[in-house]
Structures are given as C-alpha cells and as structure tokens.
Coordinates of C-alpha atoms in Angstrom, one line a residue:
M4 CA 0.4 -0.8 0.0
A5 CA 1.2 2.9 -0.8
D6 CA 1.9 5.7 2.6
F7 CA 3.2 8.6 1.1
V8 CA 2.7 11.9 -1.1
G9 CA 6.0 13.7 -2.9
A10 CA 6.3 16.9 -3.9
V11 CA 8.5 18.5 -6.3
D12 CA 9.7 21.7 -5.3
Q13 CA 11.0 24.2 -7.9
G14 CA 11.9 27.0 -6.8
T15 CA 14.0 30.2 -7.4
T16 CA 17.7 29.7 -6.0
S17 CA 16.9 25.0 -6.4
T18 CA 14.5 22.0 -6.7
R19 CA 13.1 20.0 -4.0
F20 CA 11.8 16.4 -3.2
M21 CA 10.4 15.7 0.4
I22 CA 8.1 13.0 0.6
F23 CA 5.5 12.7 3.5
D24 CA 3.4 10.6 5.6
H25 CA -0.3 10.7 7.1
D26 CA 1.1 12.9 9.6
G27 CA 2.3 15.2 6.8
G28 CA 5.3 14.9 8.7
E29 CA 8.9 14.8 6.6
V30 CA 10.3 10.8 5.6
A31 CA 12.9 12.3 2.8
K32 CA 13.9 15.5 1.6
Y33 CA 16.6 15.7 -1.0
Q34 CA 17.9 19.4 -3.0
L35 CA 20.2 20.7 -5.2
E36 CA 21.2 24.7 -6.8
H37 CA 20.9 25.3 -9.9
T38 CA 22.7 28.5 -11.6
Q39 CA 21.9 31.9 -11.6
I40 CA 22.2 33.0 -15.1
L41 CA 23.0 36.8 -15.2
P42 CA 23.8 38.8 -18.4
R43 CA 23.4 42.2 -17.6
G44 CA 21.8 44.5 -15.7
G45 CA 18.1 44.0 -14.1
W46 CA 18.1 40.2 -16.4
V47 CA 17.7 37.1 -14.7
E48 CA 17.8 34.0 -16.1
H49 CA 17.7 29.7 -15.4
D50 CA 18.8 26.9 -17.6
P51 CA 15.7 24.8 -18.0
V52 CA 17.7 22.0 -19.1
E53 CA 19.7 22.2 -15.7
I54 CA 16.1 22.3 -14.1
W55 CA 14.8 19.4 -15.8
E56 CA 18.1 17.7 -15.3
R57 CA 18.0 18.5 -10.9
T58 CA 14.4 17.4 -10.9
N59 CA 15.5 13.8 -11.5
S60 CA 18.1 13.9 -9.5
V61 CA 16.6 14.5 -6.9
M62 CA 13.6 12.3 -7.3
Q63 CA 15.5 9.8 -7.0
N64 CA 17.7 10.6 -4.1
A65 CA 14.9 11.6 -1.5
I66 CA 13.4 8.6 -2.8
R67 CA 17.0 6.3 -1.7
Q68 CA 17.6 8.4 1.3
G69 CA 13.6 7.9 2.7
S70 CA 14.6 3.6 1.4
L71 CA 11.6 3.9 0.0
D72 CA 10.1 3.0 -3.8
A73 CA 8.4 4.6 -6.2
S74 CA 5.6 2.3 -5.9
D75 CA 5.5 4.0 -2.7
L76 CA 3.8 7.2 -3.5
A77 CA 0.0 7.3 -3.6
A78 CA 1.1 11.0 -5.4
I79 CA 2.6 13.7 -6.8
G80 CA 2.4 17.7 -6.7
I81 CA 4.5 19.3 -7.9
T82 CA 5.2 23.7 -6.6
N83 CA 6.7 26.2 -8.3
Q84 CA 8.7 29.6 -8.5
R85 CA 5.7 31.8 -10.4
E86 CA 5.6 33.5 -13.2
T87 CA 9.3 32.3 -14.6
T88 CA 8.6 31.5 -17.9
V89 CA 9.7 28.7 -20.2
I90 CA 8.4 28.6 -24.5
W91 CA 10.0 25.2 -25.8
D92 CA 9.6 23.3 -28.4
P93 CA 6.8 20.3 -27.8
R94 CA 8.6 17.9 -30.1
T95 CA 11.7 18.2 -29.5
G96 CA 11.7 19.9 -26.0
R97 CA 14.3 22.0 -26.5
P98 CA 13.8 25.4 -24.8
Y99 CA 14.8 28.4 -27.8
Y100 CA 15.6 30.5 -25.0
N101 CA 16.8 29.9 -21.3
A102 CA 13.7 30.5 -18.2
I103 CA 13.3 35.1 -18.0
V104 CA 12.9 34.4 -14.7
W105 CA 10.2 36.7 -11.7
Q106 CA 12.5 38.6 -10.8
D107 CA 14.0 40.1 -14.4
T108 CA 12.9 43.6 -15.7
R109 CA 13.6 43.5 -19.1
T110 CA 10.0 44.0 -19.9
D111 CA 9.9 47.4 -18.1
S112 CA 9.8 49.2 -21.0
I113 CA 6.9 46.5 -22.7
A114 CA 4.8 46.8 -19.0
A115 CA 5.2 50.7 -19.3
A116 CA 4.3 50.5 -23.0
L117 CA 1.1 48.5 -21.4
E118 CA -0.1 51.2 -19.2
R119 CA 0.8 54.4 -22.0
D120 CA -1.7 53.1 -24.2
G121 CA -4.6 52.6 -21.7
H122 CA -4.2 48.5 -21.8
G123 CA -2.9 49.0 -17.5
D124 CA -7.1 49.3 -16.5
T125 CA -8.0 46.4 -18.9
I126 CA -6.1 44.2 -17.2
R127 CA -6.4 44.0 -13.6
R128 CA -9.9 44.2 -14.2
K129 CA -10.1 40.6 -16.2
A130 CA -6.2 39.6 -14.5
G131 CA -6.0 41.0 -11.1
L132 CA -2.4 42.0 -11.8
P133 CA -0.3 45.6 -12.7
P134 CA 1.2 45.2 -15.8
A135 CA 4.5 44.9 -13.8
T136 CA 8.4 43.0 -15.5
Y137 CA 6.9 40.1 -12.7
F138 CA 4.4 38.5 -14.5
S139 CA 5.2 36.1 -18.0
G140 CA 2.8 37.7 -20.1
G141 CA 5.0 40.6 -21.2
K142 CA 8.2 38.0 -20.9
I143 CA 6.2 35.4 -23.2
K144 CA 6.7 38.5 -25.8
W145 CA 9.5 39.8 -25.4
I146 CA 10.8 36.2 -25.9
L147 CA 8.4 36.6 -28.9
E148 CA 9.8 40.0 -30.5
N149 CA 13.7 38.8 -29.9
V150 CA 15.0 35.2 -29.8
D151 CA 14.8 34.7 -34.0
G152 CA 12.2 32.0 -35.3
V153 CA 9.6 31.5 -32.4
R154 CA 6.8 34.0 -33.2
Q155 CA 7.2 31.6 -36.9
A156 CA 7.8 28.2 -34.6
A157 CA 4.4 29.3 -32.2
E158 CA 2.3 30.3 -34.9
Q159 CA 2.5 26.6 -36.4
G160 CA 2.6 25.4 -33.1
H161 CA 6.1 24.1 -32.6
A162 CA 6.3 26.0 -29.8
V163 CA 4.3 26.6 -26.7
F164 CA 4.4 28.7 -23.0
G165 CA 4.7 26.9 -19.0
N166 CA 6.1 28.4 -16.3
T167 CA 8.6 26.6 -14.2
D168 CA 5.3 24.1 -13.1
C169 CA 3.8 23.3 -16.6
W170 CA 8.6 22.0 -18.0
V171 CA 7.7 20.3 -14.7
L172 CA 5.3 18.3 -15.5
W173 CA 5.1 17.8 -19.6
N174 CA 8.3 16.1 -18.9
L175 CA 7.7 14.2 -15.9
T176 CA 4.9 12.9 -17.6
G177 CA 6.8 12.4 -21.4
G178 CA 8.0 15.5 -22.8
P179 CA 8.2 14.7 -26.4
R180 CA 6.5 11.3 -26.5
G181 CA 2.8 12.7 -24.6
G182 CA 4.1 15.2 -21.7
I183 CA 0.7 16.9 -20.6
H184 CA 0.9 20.3 -21.1
A185 CA -1.4 21.4 -18.1
T186 CA -1.0 23.8 -15.9
D187 CA -3.2 25.1 -12.8
V188 CA -5.2 28.6 -12.0
T189 CA -2.4 29.6 -9.6
N190 CA 0.1 29.7 -11.9
A191 CA -2.3 30.6 -14.5
S192 CA -3.7 34.0 -12.8
R193 CA -0.2 35.4 -13.0
T194 CA 0.3 35.2 -17.0
M195 CA -2.1 38.4 -17.2
L196 CA -3.8 36.8 -19.5
M197 CA -6.4 34.9 -17.9
D198 CA -9.5 36.0 -16.5
L199 CA -9.5 35.6 -12.9
E200 CA -13.9 35.3 -13.0
T201 CA -13.6 32.4 -16.1
L202 CA -10.3 31.3 -15.0
D203 CA -9.7 30.5 -18.7
W204 CA -7.9 32.2 -20.5
D205 CA -8.8 36.1 -22.3
D206 CA -8.9 36.9 -25.7
E207 CA -8.9 40.2 -25.3
L208 CA -5.6 40.3 -23.0
L209 CA -3.7 37.6 -25.2
E210 CA -4.2 40.2 -28.2
I211 CA -2.6 43.3 -25.7
F212 CA 0.2 41.1 -25.8
N213 CA -0.5 39.5 -29.5
I214 CA 0.3 35.6 -28.1
P215 CA -0.8 32.7 -30.3
R216 CA -3.7 30.4 -27.8
A217 CA -2.4 27.1 -29.2
M218 CA 1.0 28.1 -27.6
L219 CA -0.7 28.4 -23.5
P220 CA -1.0 25.6 -22.0
K221 CA -4.7 23.8 -20.5
I222 CA -6.0 25.2 -17.2
N223 CA -7.1 23.2 -14.5
P224 CA -7.6 23.3 -10.6
S225 CA -5.0 23.0 -8.3
S226 CA -5.8 19.4 -6.4
H227 CA -6.9 16.8 -9.9
A228 CA -7.2 13.4 -9.6
E229 CA -6.9 12.8 -13.1
A230 CA -5.9 16.2 -15.4
F231 CA -2.4 15.9 -14.6
G232 CA -1.5 12.7 -15.9
R233 CA 1.2 10.4 -14.6
T234 CA 5.4 9.6 -14.4
R235 CA 6.1 8.5 -17.5
T236 CA 8.0 4.7 -16.5
T237 CA 11.9 6.2 -17.7
R238 CA 14.3 8.4 -15.6
P239 CA 13.3 9.1 -13.2
L240 CA 10.6 7.3 -11.4
R241 CA 10.1 4.1 -14.0
T242 CA 6.4 3.9 -12.3
A243 CA 3.3 5.5 -13.2
V244 CA 3.2 7.5 -9.8
P245 CA -0.5 10.0 -11.0
I246 CA 0.2 13.0 -10.2
T247 CA -2.8 14.6 -8.6
G248 CA -1.2 18.7 -7.8
V249 CA -0.3 21.8 -9.3
L250 CA 0.1 24.8 -7.1
G251 CA 2.5 28.7 -7.5
D252 CA 4.7 28.7 -4.5
Q253 CA 2.9 31.6 -2.8
H254 CA -0.6 28.9 -2.8
A255 CA 1.0 25.8 -1.3
A256 CA 2.7 27.0 0.8
T257 CA -0.7 28.9 2.0
V258 CA -2.5 25.6 1.7
G259 CA 0.4 24.0 3.8
Q260 CA 0.4 27.0 6.1
V261 CA -3.7 25.6 6.5
C262 CA -4.5 29.4 5.6
Y263 CA -8.5 27.8 4.3
A264 CA -10.8 30.5 6.4
V265 CA -11.3 33.9 5.4
G266 CA -9.0 35.7 7.0
E267 CA -6.4 33.6 7.6
A268 CA -3.3 34.5 6.4
K269 CA 0.9 33.6 6.0
N270 CA 3.9 34.6 4.9
T271 CA 6.7 33.6 3.7
Y272 CA 10.6 34.4 4.1
G273 CA 11.7 33.2 0.5
T274 CA 13.9 34.5 -2.4
G275 CA 11.3 37.0 -1.7
N276 CA 8.9 37.2 0.9
F277 CA 5.1 37.1 0.1
L278 CA 2.8 37.3 2.3
V279 CA -0.9 35.9 1.4
L280 CA -4.6 36.5 2.9
N281 CA -8.0 34.6 2.1
T282 CA -10.7 36.3 0.4
G283 CA -12.4 33.1 0.6
T284 CA -14.7 32.7 -2.5
E285 CA -15.9 36.3 -3.8
L286 CA -12.7 38.5 -5.7
V287 CA -11.6 41.6 -3.4
R288 CA -10.3 44.1 -6.2
S289 CA -7.0 46.1 -3.8
Q290 CA -6.6 49.1 -4.0
H291 CA -3.5 49.6 -2.2
G292 CA -1.1 47.8 -4.9
L293 CA -1.5 44.2 -3.7
L294 CA -2.2 41.2 -6.5
T295 CA -6.3 39.8 -6.3
T296 CA -4.7 36.4 -7.2
V297 CA -6.7 33.3 -7.0
A298 CA -5.1 31.2 -3.9
Y299 CA -6.5 27.7 -5.1
Q300 CA -9.0 25.2 -5.8
F301 CA -10.0 21.9 -5.2
G302 CA -11.3 19.5 -7.7
D303 CA -14.6 20.4 -8.6
S304 CA -15.5 22.8 -5.9
P305 CA -15.4 26.5 -6.5
A306 CA -11.6 28.7 -7.0
V307 CA -10.7 30.0 -3.7
Y308 CA -9.3 34.1 -3.8
A309 CA -7.0 36.3 -2.2
L310 CA -4.9 39.2 -1.6
E311 CA -1.2 39.0 -2.1
G312 CA 2.4 41.5 -1.3
S313 CA 4.3 39.9 -3.6
I314 CA 8.3 41.4 -3.0
A315 CA 10.8 41.4 -4.7
V316 CA 14.1 40.8 -3.4
T317 CA 14.8 39.0 0.7
G318 CA 16.3 35.6 1.5
S319 CA 18.5 37.1 -2.5
A320 CA 20.2 39.3 -0.7
V321 CA 21.5 37.6 2.5
Q322 CA 22.3 36.1 -1.4
W323 CA 24.1 38.9 -2.1
L324 CA 25.7 39.2 0.5
R325 CA 27.9 36.4 0.8
D326 CA 28.2 35.8 -3.2
Q327 CA 28.9 39.2 -4.3
L328 CA 30.2 40.9 -1.5
K329 CA 31.7 38.1 0.6
I330 CA 31.3 38.8 3.9
I331 CA 29.9 36.9 4.9
S332 CA 30.5 32.5 3.9
D333 CA 26.8 31.1 4.5
A334 CA 23.3 32.5 4.5
A335 CA 22.9 30.9 8.9
E336 CA 26.5 33.6 9.5
S337 CA 24.1 36.6 8.0
E338 CA 22.3 36.1 12.3
W339 CA 25.7 36.2 14.3
L340 CA 27.4 38.9 11.7
A341 CA 23.5 40.9 12.8
R342 CA 24.0 40.1 15.8
T343 CA 27.4 41.7 16.5
V344 CA 25.6 45.0 16.7
E345 CA 23.0 46.4 18.8
D346 CA 21.1 47.7 16.2
N347 CA 21.4 49.7 12.4
G348 CA 23.4 52.6 13.4
G349 CA 21.5 54.4 11.4
M350 CA 22.2 52.7 8.3
Y351 CA 19.1 51.3 6.3
F352 CA 19.2 49.3 2.6
V353 CA 16.7 48.8 -0.2
P354 CA 17.7 45.4 -2.1
A355 CA 15.2 47.3 -4.9
F356 CA 17.7 45.1 -7.5
S357 CA 14.8 44.2 -9.6
G358 CA 12.2 47.5 -8.7
L359 CA 10.4 47.5 -6.1
F360 CA 7.2 45.3 -6.1
A361 CA 4.2 45.3 -3.5
P362 CA 2.7 48.0 -2.6
Y363 CA 4.5 50.1 -4.6
W364 CA 5.6 49.1 -8.1
R365 CA 8.1 51.0 -9.2
S366 CA 10.3 49.3 -12.2
D367 CA 12.2 52.4 -12.0
A368 CA 13.6 52.0 -8.4
R369 CA 17.4 50.7 -7.5
G370 CA 18.7 49.3 -4.5
A371 CA 20.1 51.4 -2.2
I372 CA 22.5 52.0 1.4
V373 CA 22.0 54.8 3.0
G374 CA 23.0 56.9 6.4
L375 CA 26.3 55.8 6.4
A376 CA 28.0 56.8 9.4
R377 CA 32.2 56.1 9.2
F378 CA 31.5 54.0 12.4
N379 CA 29.4 51.2 10.1
N380 CA 30.5 48.5 9.9
N381 CA 29.4 44.8 8.4
G382 CA 27.2 44.5 11.2
H383 CA 24.8 47.4 11.0
L384 CA 24.8 46.1 6.8
A385 CA 23.8 42.4 8.3
R386 CA 21.5 43.6 10.6
A387 CA 20.0 45.9 7.5
T388 CA 20.0 43.4 5.4
L389 CA 17.2 41.2 8.2
E390 CA 15.2 44.6 8.6
A391 CA 14.9 45.0 5.3
I392 CA 13.5 41.9 4.5
C393 CA 11.2 42.5 7.9
Y394 CA 10.3 46.4 6.6
Q395 CA 9.0 45.7 3.7
S396 CA 6.6 42.5 4.6
R397 CA 5.4 45.7 7.1
D398 CA 4.5 48.0 3.4
V399 CA 2.8 44.5 2.0
V400 CA 1.0 43.9 5.9
E401 CA -0.4 47.8 6.5
A402 CA -1.5 48.0 2.5
M403 CA -2.9 44.8 3.1
E404 CA -5.3 45.8 6.4
R405 CA -6.5 49.3 4.6
D406 CA -8.1 46.8 1.7
S407 CA -9.1 44.1 3.5
G408 CA -10.0 46.1 7.1
V409 CA -8.9 42.7 8.9
H410 CA -6.0 43.7 11.1
L411 CA -3.5 40.2 12.0
D412 CA -3.3 38.8 15.9
V413 CA -0.2 36.8 14.2
L414 CA 1.2 36.8 11.1
K415 CA 2.0 32.9 10.7
V416 CA 5.4 32.4 8.5
D417 CA 7.0 30.0 6.5
G418 CA 10.5 29.5 4.7
G419 CA 14.2 28.6 4.5
V420 CA 14.9 32.6 5.9
T421 CA 12.5 31.8 9.1
A422 CA 15.9 30.1 10.4
N423 CA 17.1 33.2 11.5
D424 CA 16.1 33.5 14.3
L425 CA 17.5 37.6 15.1
C426 CA 15.3 38.6 11.7
M427 CA 11.8 37.0 13.1
Q428 CA 12.6 39.0 16.4
I429 CA 12.6 42.1 14.0
Q430 CA 9.3 41.0 11.9
A431 CA 7.2 40.6 15.4
D432 CA 8.9 44.1 16.4
V433 CA 9.0 46.1 13.3
L434 CA 5.2 44.8 13.2
G435 CA 3.7 45.0 16.3
V436 CA 2.3 41.4 16.4
P437 CA 4.1 38.4 17.3
V438 CA 5.4 35.7 14.6
S439 CA 4.3 32.2 14.9
R440 CA 6.7 29.5 12.4
P441 CA 4.6 25.7 12.5
V442 CA 7.0 22.6 13.2
V443 CA 7.1 22.0 9.0
A444 CA 8.2 25.6 8.3
E445 CA 9.2 24.5 3.9
T446 CA 5.0 24.0 3.3
T447 CA 6.1 25.1 0.1
A448 CA 6.5 22.2 -1.2
L449 CA 4.2 20.7 2.2
G450 CA 0.7 22.6 0.6
A451 CA 1.6 20.6 -2.8
A452 CA 1.5 17.1 -1.3
Y453 CA -1.9 18.4 0.9
A454 CA -3.1 18.8 -2.5
A455 CA -2.0 15.6 -4.3
G456 CA -3.2 13.2 -0.8
L457 CA -6.6 15.6 -1.7
A458 CA -7.0 14.3 -4.5
T459 CA -6.5 10.7 -4.2
G460 CA -8.0 10.0 -0.4
F461 CA -4.7 9.8 0.6
W462 CA -6.6 13.3 2.4
R463 CA -10.1 13.7 3.9
D464 CA -10.7 16.4 3.9
T465 CA -8.9 20.3 5.3
D466 CA -9.9 18.9 8.6
E467 CA -7.8 16.9 8.7
L468 CA -5.2 18.5 7.3
R469 CA -5.4 22.0 10.0
S470 CA -5.0 19.0 12.9
H471 CA -1.9 18.8 11.8
W472 CA -0.8 22.0 12.0
Q473 CA 2.4 22.2 15.3
E474 CA 3.5 26.0 16.0
S475 CA 7.1 25.0 16.5
K476 CA 8.0 28.3 17.8
R477 CA 6.3 32.0 18.7
W478 CA 8.0 35.5 19.1
E479 CA 6.5 38.2 20.6
P480 CA 7.0 41.9 20.2
Q481 CA 9.8 44.0 22.5
W482 CA 10.3 47.4 20.7
S483 CA 8.2 49.7 22.0
E484 CA 5.5 51.8 19.9
D485 CA 7.6 55.3 19.6
R486 CA 11.1 52.1 18.2
R487 CA 8.6 50.5 16.3
E488 CA 7.7 54.0 14.1
E489 CA 10.6 56.0 14.4
G490 CA 12.8 52.8 12.5
Y491 CA 9.4 52.5 9.8
A492 CA 9.9 56.5 9.2
G493 CA 14.4 56.2 8.8
W494 CA 12.3 53.5 6.1
K495 CA 10.6 54.9 3.9
K496 CA 12.6 57.8 3.8
A497 CA 14.7 55.1 2.4
V498 CA 12.7 53.9 0.2
E499 CA 12.2 57.0 -1.7
R500 CA 16.2 57.2 -2.2
T501 CA 15.7 54.0 -4.7
L502 CA 13.1 55.3 -7.5
D503 CA 13.8 57.1 -10.5
W504 CA 16.9 55.1 -10.9
V505 CA 16.2 54.0 -14.2
Q506 CA 14.7 55.2 -17.0
V507 CA 11.6 53.5 -18.5
E508 CA 9.9 54.1 -21.5

C-alpha cells in the first residue's frame, strides 16, 4: 500500500523533492541548487534543461534517502517559482531560450507601453494584476519578439509556453512522447492572460500581448485526480505515479499553512517574500498596490481567491551578502554577524535589485544603502539586510489591512529565512504582532503534497489537514511603539532614495 505523498518544489534558487507521511511529517528530502544566469543588469535567467536534470536527481535521491520505492508514493504534487517563463519546442523538448525569471526586469518597456496605451485598467480588471515586469505575459511577448524564429514556430504550433510547473510536468509525463501540457489556476493567474472570473485564457488579453492561444497550457484545478496524468515509466521514477496537485509556490504555502478560512494569512520568506490573505470565493480588488489572485481550487469546488503582497528581494539579499560582497560564507552566518551590533547604526538597505514590487510597483527603483557613517561596519549591513526583509513585509501588511479591514493578530511564517531567529524577532518588533512558525517550516512542498493527497483520498478533507498544523516557535514584540515607528519612518525615507534610477520608456 502507498503510504506517502511526494512533492517537487521547483524554486528560484534550487529544486527539491520532499516525501511526507499521513501526519504531514517529513520522511525524506533532497535538494540541489541551479545556476543563476545574469547576462546584464536587471536580467535573470535559468537553464530549463538544468532544472529538469536537477528534478530527476532530487527525486531519485530523496527516494533513496528514505529507503523507499517509487511505488510507495500514492501521488505527487508540483509547486514552483511562479512567473518564470519557459518556451520550448514540443517536438524535441528543446527550449528556444533560457527561462526568464520572475525577478527579471527586461520587460519594463513592455509594461510601461501597456499603461501608456491604455491597457493597464483592462489587465487589472480581468487578471487582477498591474502591468509589471514580474508576470509571465510580458516575458512571453519579449521572447516572441526578440528570439529569432520563435514567433513563426508559435504560429505553426511548434512553440509552447509554461511556467516551470508546466515544464516539469510535461517532462515528467513523457516530454516529446506524450507529455501533458497543463497548468493550474494559480499559475495561470500570474500571467496577465487569465480572466479571474472565468478561470480561462482571455482573448482580449491575448490580443493585447499578441500571444497565440495555441501556445498556452490547459488550465486545471490545483488538485485533481486525473488532469495532470502520471509519471512516465523511464527516468526519474520508472513507475507510473499519479500527479494530482499543482500550485504556484505561494499558493502551495497558503495550503500548507492551512489558511482555508477567510481572513487567514501567511508570509513566506524565500528568495522574495510573499504575504497571502485568504478572501474566500469572492474577488477583492486591491486599492493599495496588492495583487488579486487565485489562492487555490480543489477539484470541482469553486476557486478560493486571495490578496497577495509580493516582495522581489528578501532572502536573495542575504545571498547577495554571500555571493557578491562575500562578507558571509553562508546564509546562517548573517544572523551571527547581525548580532555583533545592537541596532542598524542608522543604516538602511533597500534591496530594490529588480525594482520594487508591492505595494510600490516601481520598476525604476534600484537598490540603495543610505544613512552611512564612518563607524558603520559589516554587522550593521547584515542587520540592515534582515531589517529590510521585515520592513518590506510591514509595507505589505499595512496595505493589506487597508484593503481588507483585517488586522492581523498573529503572522504565520514559513520558508528558509524563518530559521533566522533574529530576523523573526525583528519581524515581530517591526509589526508589533506575534510571529508564529509551524513545525514544518517548508510549507511550500507540504502544500503541494496536501493538494495531491486530497485528490486521491490520501487525506480526507481540509479539517484533517488543519489538525496536523503545530506551532514550533513564537516571537513576541519587544520594541516600544516609539522605536517601531521611528524605525519605520527611516525605512520609508530610504525607499524614497531608490526611486527614479532607471529611465523606463
């Protein structure tokens, strides 16, 4: 009998495969990083073939690590870095270009033109998104217009699009030999091409972007017993295991954090930060710089919607300290270094490497370190980096409260940065509310597993999933209100310094 559920978590910096038991406990995990390709300022790419190879390796190694066989898996879920765009030839499986990553800003002129030509309101109304470099639609358009032969191939049916969920699914289910070209409502909602009400590709939006409909995958619910097929009987599993759940990473984390009721919210700390608030089956249109998106859809049930605040650079700012400045040797060292000082020494770091996302949506912004004095040192910079993660989250929380009227009593958190106790304490201090981390902090993979398991009956319902959630640690606010507001005022002043650095035509 199959006693476990697996989840492919294809993220921005790495891919992992995790295996969970009936209690939602981790049984095995294997993870590999992939190359970050930076051809020029503001451009971020990945090699899709490398991502697929990493997927093969992590699945095989996790099963081996758990002393399991692929037949022990009842189902597999897939979760992924959203908006990262792959276009490939379905006859061969060869990508026409590197994957353009969600952080990439090369499409800023496309986004600006959409606003200038009066299409911004249509995109907001139908897709729930502002025209921005973040989303897939502009990246598809850029490849069609700038990579030789792709437009013609698309018109002939020889070029197809997918975010990385779609790329991994297609390869897992056969690739050129019958691979399934499909996605789910959460990933589709991040393209600027799907109507949030119909949950289908919208002809008017496709016309705005000049994207052939035939390129696009079939949109399915996030959890479904049949829609996503089975793994092929060759690499990596050599067994036909049903794939029954697909969710974008932040939607998966919402499911993993059991935010199934209206008003429940979570914040995921990864490469970027993503705060998601469940708004139920009703669309809530943001007036304060947030995104309206699909939280999830289970089977034939109505879609559940959410408000989301997306922050481009948080955990990747710590990676910048490691990889570019080389003042730390690993991410964990950032906490030790930040603890060598009592505060930020008047220094603020706004890591607007890819512009500013929610609630600002300023693609013209670039990173800045301000307030420097001669006595500032590496410790102050490390602490300012952790504070930047937390202040950006406060920006989003305040916008969310204005849009929804919901005041957070506690913030549920997950993701790799939550292992940094100092950062989580600063987050509680900056917000003035407790911060709560679950036992399973990597809820993105868990949420994909939950969606897959619900579709097969491995788990009965969301009440059973809710019963598995347990708190691991809680941080209570320690700053005075005066210190909290003074610090936030300094942050807002620093943000102003990052604007108007790039001319967007």
